[in-house]
JSON list of C-alpha atoms in Angstrom, two decimals:
[
{"chain": "A", "resi": 37, "resn": "MET", "atom": "CA", "xyz": [-0.45, 0.18, 0.05]},
{"chain": "A", "resi": 38, "resn": "ALA", "atom": "CA", "xyz": [1.29, 3.28, -1.19]},
{"chain": "A", "resi": 39, "resn": "TYR", "atom": "CA", "xyz": [2.21, 6.14, 2.23]},
{"chain": "A", "resi": 40, "resn": "THR", "atom": "CA", "xyz": [2.04, 10.01, 1.15]},
{"chain": "A", "resi": 41, "resn": "ASP", "atom": "CA", "xyz": [5.12, 11.20, 1.27]},
{"chain": "A", "resi": 42, "resn": "PHE", "atom": "CA", "xyz": [5.34, 13.97, 3.85]},
{"chain": "A", "resi": 43, "resn": "ASP", "atom": "CA", "xyz": [7.85, 15.96, 1.64]},
{"chain": "A", "resi": 44, "resn": "HIS", "atom": "CA", "xyz": [5.95, 16.41, -1.18]},
{"chain": "A", "resi": 45, "resn": "LEU", "atom": "CA", "xyz": [2.74, 16.69, 0.57]},
{"chain": "A", "resi": 46, "resn": "THR", "atom": "CA", "xyz": [4.35, 20.29, 2.50]},
{"chain": "A", "resi": 47, "resn": "ASN", "atom": "CA", "xyz": [5.47, 21.10, -1.00]},
{"chain": "A", "resi": 48, "resn": "LEU", "atom": "CA", "xyz": [1.93, 21.08, -2.30]},
{"chain": "A", "resi": 49, "resn": "THR", "atom": "CA", "xyz": [0.19, 22.66, 0.88]},
{"chain": "A", "resi": 50, "resn": "THR", "atom": "CA", "xyz": [2.63, 25.41, 2.13]},
{"chain": "A", "resi": 51, "resn": "ASP", "atom": "CA", "xyz": [3.74, 27.91, -0.57]},
{"chain": "A", "resi": 52, "resn": "LYS", "atom": "CA", "xyz": [0.15, 28.42, -2.11]},
{"chain": "A", "resi": 53, "resn": "THR", "atom": "CA", "xyz": [-3.05, 29.48, -0.07]},
{"chain": "A", "resi": 54, "resn": "PRO", "atom": "CA", "xyz": [-4.69, 27.05, 2.34]},
{"chain": "A", "resi": 55, "resn": "GLU", "atom": "CA", "xyz": [-7.65, 26.48, -0.42]},
{"chain": "A", "resi": 56, "resn": "SER", "atom": "CA", "xyz": [-4.86, 23.97, -1.27]},
{"chain": "A", "resi": 57, "resn": "ALA", "atom": "CA", "xyz": [-5.53, 21.24, 0.92]},
{"chain": "A", "resi": 58, "resn": "LEU", "atom": "CA", "xyz": [-8.89, 21.24, 0.38]},
{"chain": "A", "resi": 59, "resn": "PRO", "atom": "CA", "xyz": [-9.77, 17.96, -1.27]},
{"chain": "A", "resi": 60, "resn": "CYS", "atom": "CA", "xyz": [-11.24, 19.39, -4.45]},
{"chain": "A", "resi": 61, "resn": "ASN", "atom": "CA", "xyz": [-7.73, 21.15, -5.28]},
{"chain": "A", "resi": 62, "resn": "LEU", "atom": "CA", "xyz": [-5.37, 17.84, -4.30]},
{"chain": "A", "resi": 63, "resn": "ALA", "atom": "CA", "xyz": [-4.43, 15.86, -7.06]},
{"chain": "A", "resi": 64, "resn": "ASP", "atom": "CA", "xyz": [-5.36, 12.91, -7.78]},
{"chain": "A", "resi": 65, "resn": "ASP", "atom": "CA", "xyz": [-2.46, 10.81, -6.77]},
{"chain": "A", "resi": 66, "resn": "VAL", "atom": "CA", "xyz": [-2.87, 12.75, -2.96]},
{"chain": "A", "resi": 67, "resn": "LEU", "atom": "CA", "xyz": [-6.65, 12.09, -2.86]},
{"chain": "A", "resi": 68, "resn": "GLN", "atom": "CA", "xyz": [-5.42, 8.43, -2.84]},
{"chain": "A", "resi": 69, "resn": "LEU", "atom": "CA", "xyz": [-2.94, 8.42, -0.67]},
{"chain": "A", "resi": 70, "resn": "ILE", "atom": "CA", "xyz": [-4.62, 10.98, 2.06]},
{"chain": "A", "resi": 71, "resn": "SER", "atom": "CA", "xyz": [-7.79, 8.07, 1.81]},
{"chain": "A", "resi": 72, "resn": "ASN", "atom": "CA", "xyz": [-5.25, 4.93, 2.33]},
{"chain": "A", "resi": 73, "resn": "ASP", "atom": "CA", "xyz": [-4.03, 6.58, 5.33]},
{"chain": "A", "resi": 74, "resn": "LEU", "atom": "CA", "xyz": [-7.31, 7.23, 7.09]},
{"chain": "A", "resi": 75, "resn": "LYS", "atom": "CA", "xyz": [-8.42, 4.37, 5.91]},
{"chain": "A", "resi": 76, "resn": "GLN", "atom": "CA", "xyz": [-5.89, 2.45, 7.99]},
{"chain": "A", "resi": 77, "resn": "VAL", "atom": "CA", "xyz": [-6.28, 5.19, 10.55]},
{"chain": "A", "resi": 78, "resn": "ALA", "atom": "CA", "xyz": [-9.35, 3.84, 11.39]},
{"chain": "A", "resi": 79, "resn": "LEU", "atom": "CA", "xyz": [-8.63, 0.54, 11.00]},
{"chain": "A", "resi": 80, "resn": "CYS", "atom": "CA", "xyz": [-5.83, 0.59, 13.52]},
{"chain": "A", "resi": 81, "resn": "ARG", "atom": "CA", "xyz": [-7.66, 2.70, 16.07]},
{"chain": "A", "resi": 82, "resn": "THR", "atom": "CA", "xyz": [-7.81, -0.12, 18.67]},
{"chain": "A", "resi": 83, "resn": "LYS", "atom": "CA", "xyz": [-4.31, -1.38, 17.70]},
{"chain": "A", "resi": 84, "resn": "THR", "atom": "CA", "xyz": [-1.19, -0.38, 19.26]},
{"chain": "A", "resi": 85, "resn": "VAL", "atom": "CA", "xyz": [0.23, 0.21, 15.55]},
{"chain": "A", "resi": 86, "resn": "ASP", "atom": "CA", "xyz": [2.06, 3.36, 15.28]},
{"chain": "A", "resi": 87, "resn": "GLN", "atom": "CA", "xyz": [-0.27, 5.18, 13.40]},
{"chain": "A", "resi": 88, "resn": "TYR", "atom": "CA", "xyz": [1.70, 9.02, 13.98]},
{"chain": "A", "resi": 89, "resn": "PRO", "atom": "CA", "xyz": [2.79, 9.52, 10.48]},
{"chain": "A", "resi": 90, "resn": "ARG", "atom": "CA", "xyz": [-0.52, 9.02, 8.90]},
{"chain": "A", "resi": 91, "resn": "ARG", "atom": "CA", "xyz": [-2.52, 10.76, 11.86]},
{"chain": "A", "resi": 92, "resn": "VAL", "atom": "CA", "xyz": [0.49, 13.81, 10.55]},
{"chain": "A", "resi": 93, "resn": "ARG", "atom": "CA", "xyz": [0.28, 14.10, 7.25]},
{"chain": "A", "resi": 94, "resn": "THR", "atom": "CA", "xyz": [-4.19, 14.29, 7.68]},
{"chain": "A", "resi": 95, "resn": "LEU", "atom": "CA", "xyz": [-3.30, 16.86, 10.09]},
{"chain": "A", "resi": 96, "resn": "HIS", "atom": "CA", "xyz": [-1.38, 19.22, 8.51]},
{"chain": "A", "resi": 97, "resn": "LEU", "atom": "CA", "xyz": [-3.96, 18.90, 6.04]},
{"chain": "A", "resi": 98, "resn": "LEU", "atom": "CA", "xyz": [-6.33, 19.90, 7.91]},
{"chain": "A", "resi": 99, "resn": "SER", "atom": "CA", "xyz": [-4.82, 22.73, 10.33]},
{"chain": "A", "resi": 100, "resn": "ARG", "atom": "CA", "xyz": [-3.80, 24.39, 7.17]},
{"chain": "A", "resi": 101, "resn": "LEU", "atom": "CA", "xyz": [-7.68, 24.59, 6.42]},
{"chain": "A", "resi": 102, "resn": "MET", "atom": "CA", "xyz": [-8.45, 25.30, 10.17]},
{"chain": "A", "resi": 103, "resn": "LEU", "atom": "CA", "xyz": [-5.73, 27.83, 10.32]},
{"chain": "A", "resi": 104, "resn": "ALA", "atom": "CA", "xyz": [-7.08, 29.84, 7.47]},
{"chain": "A", "resi": 105, "resn": "GLN", "atom": "CA", "xyz": [-10.72, 29.58, 8.60]},
{"chain": "A", "resi": 106, "resn": "SER", "atom": "CA", "xyz": [-9.63, 31.27, 12.08]},
{"chain": "A", "resi": 107, "resn": "GLU", "atom": "CA", "xyz": [-7.79, 34.04, 10.08]},
{"chain": "A", "resi": 108, "resn": "LEU", "atom": "CA", "xyz": [-11.08, 34.43, 8.36]},
{"chain": "A", "resi": 109, "resn": "ILE", "atom": "CA", "xyz": [-13.48, 34.36, 11.04]},
{"chain": "A", "resi": 110, "resn": "THR", "atom": "CA", "xyz": [-11.29, 36.22, 13.88]},
{"chain": "A", "resi": 111, "resn": "GLY", "atom": "CA", "xyz": [-8.69, 37.93, 12.57]},
{"chain": "A", "resi": 112, "resn": "ASP", "atom": "CA", "xyz": [-6.21, 35.38, 14.22]},
{"chain": "A", "resi": 113, "resn": "ASP", "atom": "CA", "xyz": [-4.08, 32.90, 12.53]},
{"chain": "A", "resi": 114, "resn": "ARG", "atom": "CA", "xyz": [-4.32, 30.61, 16.08]},
{"chain": "A", "resi": 115, "resn": "PHE", "atom": "CA", "xyz": [-6.64, 27.94, 16.56]},
{"chain": "A", "resi": 116, "resn": "VAL", "atom": "CA", "xyz": [-7.27, 25.59, 19.44]},
{"chain": "A", "resi": 117, "resn": "MET", "atom": "CA", "xyz": [-8.84, 22.50, 18.87]},
{"chain": "A", "resi": 118, "resn": "PRO", "atom": "CA", "xyz": [-9.52, 19.92, 21.56]},
{"chain": "A", "resi": 119, "resn": "ILE", "atom": "CA", "xyz": [-7.47, 17.01, 21.43]},
{"chain": "A", "resi": 120, "resn": "VAL", "atom": "CA", "xyz": [-11.00, 14.63, 21.69]},
{"chain": "A", "resi": 121, "resn": "ARG", "atom": "CA", "xyz": [-12.23, 16.79, 18.33]},
{"chain": "A", "resi": 122, "resn": "ILE", "atom": "CA", "xyz": [-9.19, 15.15, 16.47]},
{"chain": "A", "resi": 123, "resn": "ASP", "atom": "CA", "xyz": [-10.54, 11.81, 15.52]},
{"chain": "A", "resi": 124, "resn": "PHE", "atom": "CA", "xyz": [-14.00, 13.49, 14.29]},
{"chain": "A", "resi": 125, "resn": "TRP", "atom": "CA", "xyz": [-12.22, 15.34, 12.12]},
{"chain": "A", "resi": 126, "resn": "MET", "atom": "CA", "xyz": [-9.80, 12.70, 11.08]},
{"chain": "A", "resi": 127, "resn": "GLY", "atom": "CA", "xyz": [-13.58, 10.85, 10.31]},
{"chain": "A", "resi": 128, "resn": "LEU", "atom": "CA", "xyz": [-15.37, 13.56, 8.72]},
{"chain": "A", "resi": 129, "resn": "PHE", "atom": "CA", "xyz": [-12.18, 14.72, 6.37]},
{"chain": "A", "resi": 130, "resn": "GLN", "atom": "CA", "xyz": [-12.19, 11.03, 5.41]},
{"chain": "A", "resi": 131, "resn": "TYR", "atom": "CA", "xyz": [-15.81, 11.16, 3.98]},
{"chain": "A", "resi": 132, "resn": "TYR", "atom": "CA", "xyz": [-14.77, 14.34, 2.13]},
{"chain": "A", "resi": 133, "resn": "ILE", "atom": "CA", "xyz": [-11.54, 13.26, 0.73]},
{"chain": "A", "resi": 134, "resn": "GLU", "atom": "CA", "xyz": [-13.59, 9.96, -0.81]},
{"chain": "A", "resi": 135, "resn": "ARG", "atom": "CA", "xyz": [-16.71, 12.03, -1.91]},
{"chain": "A", "resi": 136, "resn": "GLU", "atom": "CA", "xyz": [-13.87, 13.87, -3.92]},
{"chain": "A", "resi": 137, "resn": "ILE", "atom": "CA", "xyz": [-12.81, 11.07, -5.15]},
{"chain": "A", "resi": 138, "resn": "LEU", "atom": "CA", "xyz": [-16.11, 9.55, -6.11]},
{"chain": "A", "resi": 139, "resn": "CYS", "atom": "CA", "xyz": [-17.20, 12.80, -7.78]},
{"chain": "A", "resi": 140, "resn": "ARG", "atom": "CA", "xyz": [-14.10, 12.87, -9.75]},
{"chain": "A", "resi": 141, "resn": "ALA", "atom": "CA", "xyz": [-14.42, 9.63, -11.08]},
{"chain": "A", "resi": 142, "resn": "ASN", "atom": "CA", "xyz": [-18.17, 10.08, -11.68]},
{"chain": "A", "resi": 143, "resn": "GLY", "atom": "CA", "xyz": [-17.90, 13.47, -13.34]},
{"chain": "A", "resi": 144, "resn": "MET", "atom": "CA", "xyz": [-19.50, 15.23, -11.10]},
{"chain": "A", "resi": 145, "resn": "SER", "atom": "CA", "xyz": [-19.24, 18.94, -9.87]},
{"chain": "A", "resi": 146, "resn": "SER", "atom": "CA", "xyz": [-17.95, 18.80, -5.49]},
{"chain": "A", "resi": 147, "resn": "LYS", "atom": "CA", "xyz": [-18.56, 22.20, -5.01]},
{"chain": "A", "resi": 148, "resn": "ALA", "atom": "CA", "xyz": [-21.41, 21.26, -2.62]},
{"chain": "A", "resi": 149, "resn": "ASP", "atom": "CA", "xyz": [-18.98, 19.06, -0.54]},
{"chain": "A", "resi": 150, "resn": "THR", "atom": "CA", "xyz": [-16.47, 22.03, -0.52]},
{"chain": "A", "resi": 151, "resn": "GLU", "atom": "CA", "xyz": [-18.89, 24.77, 0.69]},
{"chain": "A", "resi": 152, "resn": "GLU", "atom": "CA", "xyz": [-20.05, 22.15, 3.09]},
{"chain": "A", "resi": 153, "resn": "LEU", "atom": "CA", "xyz": [-16.71, 21.03, 4.51]},
{"chain": "A", "resi": 154, "resn": "LEU", "atom": "CA", "xyz": [-16.05, 24.97, 4.46]},
{"chain": "A", "resi": 155, "resn": "THR", "atom": "CA", "xyz": [-19.09, 25.80, 6.92]},
{"chain": "A", "resi": 156, "resn": "ASP", "atom": "CA", "xyz": [-18.25, 22.46, 8.94]},
{"chain": "A", "resi": 157, "resn": "LEU", "atom": "CA", "xyz": [-14.50, 23.98, 9.79]},
{"chain": "A", "resi": 158, "resn": "ALA", "atom": "CA", "xyz": [-15.84, 27.53, 10.10]},
{"chain": "A", "resi": 159, "resn": "ASP", "atom": "CA", "xyz": [-18.31, 25.86, 12.78]},
{"chain": "A", "resi": 160, "resn": "GLU", "atom": "CA", "xyz": [-15.58, 24.51, 14.40]},
{"chain": "A", "resi": 161, "resn": "VAL", "atom": "CA", "xyz": [-13.74, 27.94, 14.41]},
{"chain": "A", "resi": 162, "resn": "ASP", "atom": "CA", "xyz": [-16.67, 29.15, 16.08]},
{"chain": "A", "resi": 163, "resn": "ILE", "atom": "CA", "xyz": [-16.89, 26.52, 18.70]},
{"chain": "A", "resi": 164, "resn": "SER", "atom": "CA", "xyz": [-13.36, 26.29, 19.66]},
{"chain": "A", "resi": 165, "resn": "THR", "atom": "CA", "xyz": [-13.62, 30.65, 19.58]},
{"chain": "A", "resi": 166, "resn": "TYR", "atom": "CA", "xyz": [-16.50, 30.28, 22.27]},
{"chain": "A", "resi": 167, "resn": "LEU", "atom": "CA", "xyz": [-14.52, 27.61, 24.40]},
{"chain": "A", "resi": 168, "resn": "ASN", "atom": "CA", "xyz": [-11.62, 29.61, 24.73]},
{"chain": "A", "resi": 169, "resn": "VAL", "atom": "CA", "xyz": [-13.63, 32.80, 25.73]},
{"chain": "A", "resi": 170, "resn": "LEU", "atom": "CA", "xyz": [-15.37, 30.76, 28.44]},
{"chain": "A", "resi": 171, "resn": "CYS", "atom": "CA", "xyz": [-11.61, 29.65, 29.66]},
{"chain": "A", "resi": 172, "resn": "GLU", "atom": "CA", "xyz": [-10.42, 32.94, 29.58]},
{"chain": "A", "resi": 173, "resn": "LEU", "atom": "CA", "xyz": [-13.41, 33.98, 31.68]},
{"chain": "A", "resi": 174, "resn": "ASN", "atom": "CA", "xyz": [-12.92, 31.30, 33.83]},
{"chain": "A", "resi": 175, "resn": "ARG", "atom": "CA", "xyz": [-9.33, 31.96, 34.82]},
{"chain": "A", "resi": 176, "resn": "SER", "atom": "CA", "xyz": [-9.70, 35.34, 34.90]},
{"chain": "A", "resi": 177, "resn": "ALA", "atom": "CA", "xyz": [-12.36, 34.44, 37.62]},
{"chain": "A", "resi": 178, "resn": "SER", "atom": "CA", "xyz": [-10.37, 32.02, 39.32]},
{"chain": "A", "resi": 179, "resn": "SER", "atom": "CA", "xyz": [-7.64, 35.01, 39.29]},
{"chain": "A", "resi": 180, "resn": "ARG", "atom": "CA", "xyz": [-9.50, 37.58, 40.20]},
{"chain": "A", "resi": 181, "resn": "SER", "atom": "CA", "xyz": [-11.26, 35.03, 43.35]},
{"chain": "A", "resi": 182, "resn": "GLY", "atom": "CA", "xyz": [-7.90, 34.13, 44.24]},
{"chain": "A", "resi": 183, "resn": "SER", "atom": "CA", "xyz": [-8.78, 30.39, 43.84]},
{"chain": "A", "resi": 184, "resn": "ASP", "atom": "CA", "xyz": [-6.70, 28.26, 41.75]},
{"chain": "A", "resi": 185, "resn": "PRO", "atom": "CA", "xyz": [-8.56, 26.95, 38.17]}
]
């Protein structure tokens, strides 16, 4: 089974706009390799197999997209995602990657899927921003009252 070469993937996305990481903008071979990575991660979740390289490749793409959405929405290119959300996003990204593969195979447009993914990313940024504000308010209240968080 083929594996995504991380240096190649980085070169494809780093010097370009963050939108280069959208499934609709990835080359066919990269789509297929990321799809294979995600399938292997999903199959091996319960095993003690090191999934770090495969996760890192997908997280690279997701982080490019999430940071871009964060900057677009909040004006800040920093983004914090709770670790419990990573598996959710890995699964959701797999869905969009495989939808893109199917759309291309059937000669269909994936514009609606791309718009849906961008909306999902924006929702994640909104949730993260809200949670971060709540945490800051909680820390501020704790420090004013003299109690430890």
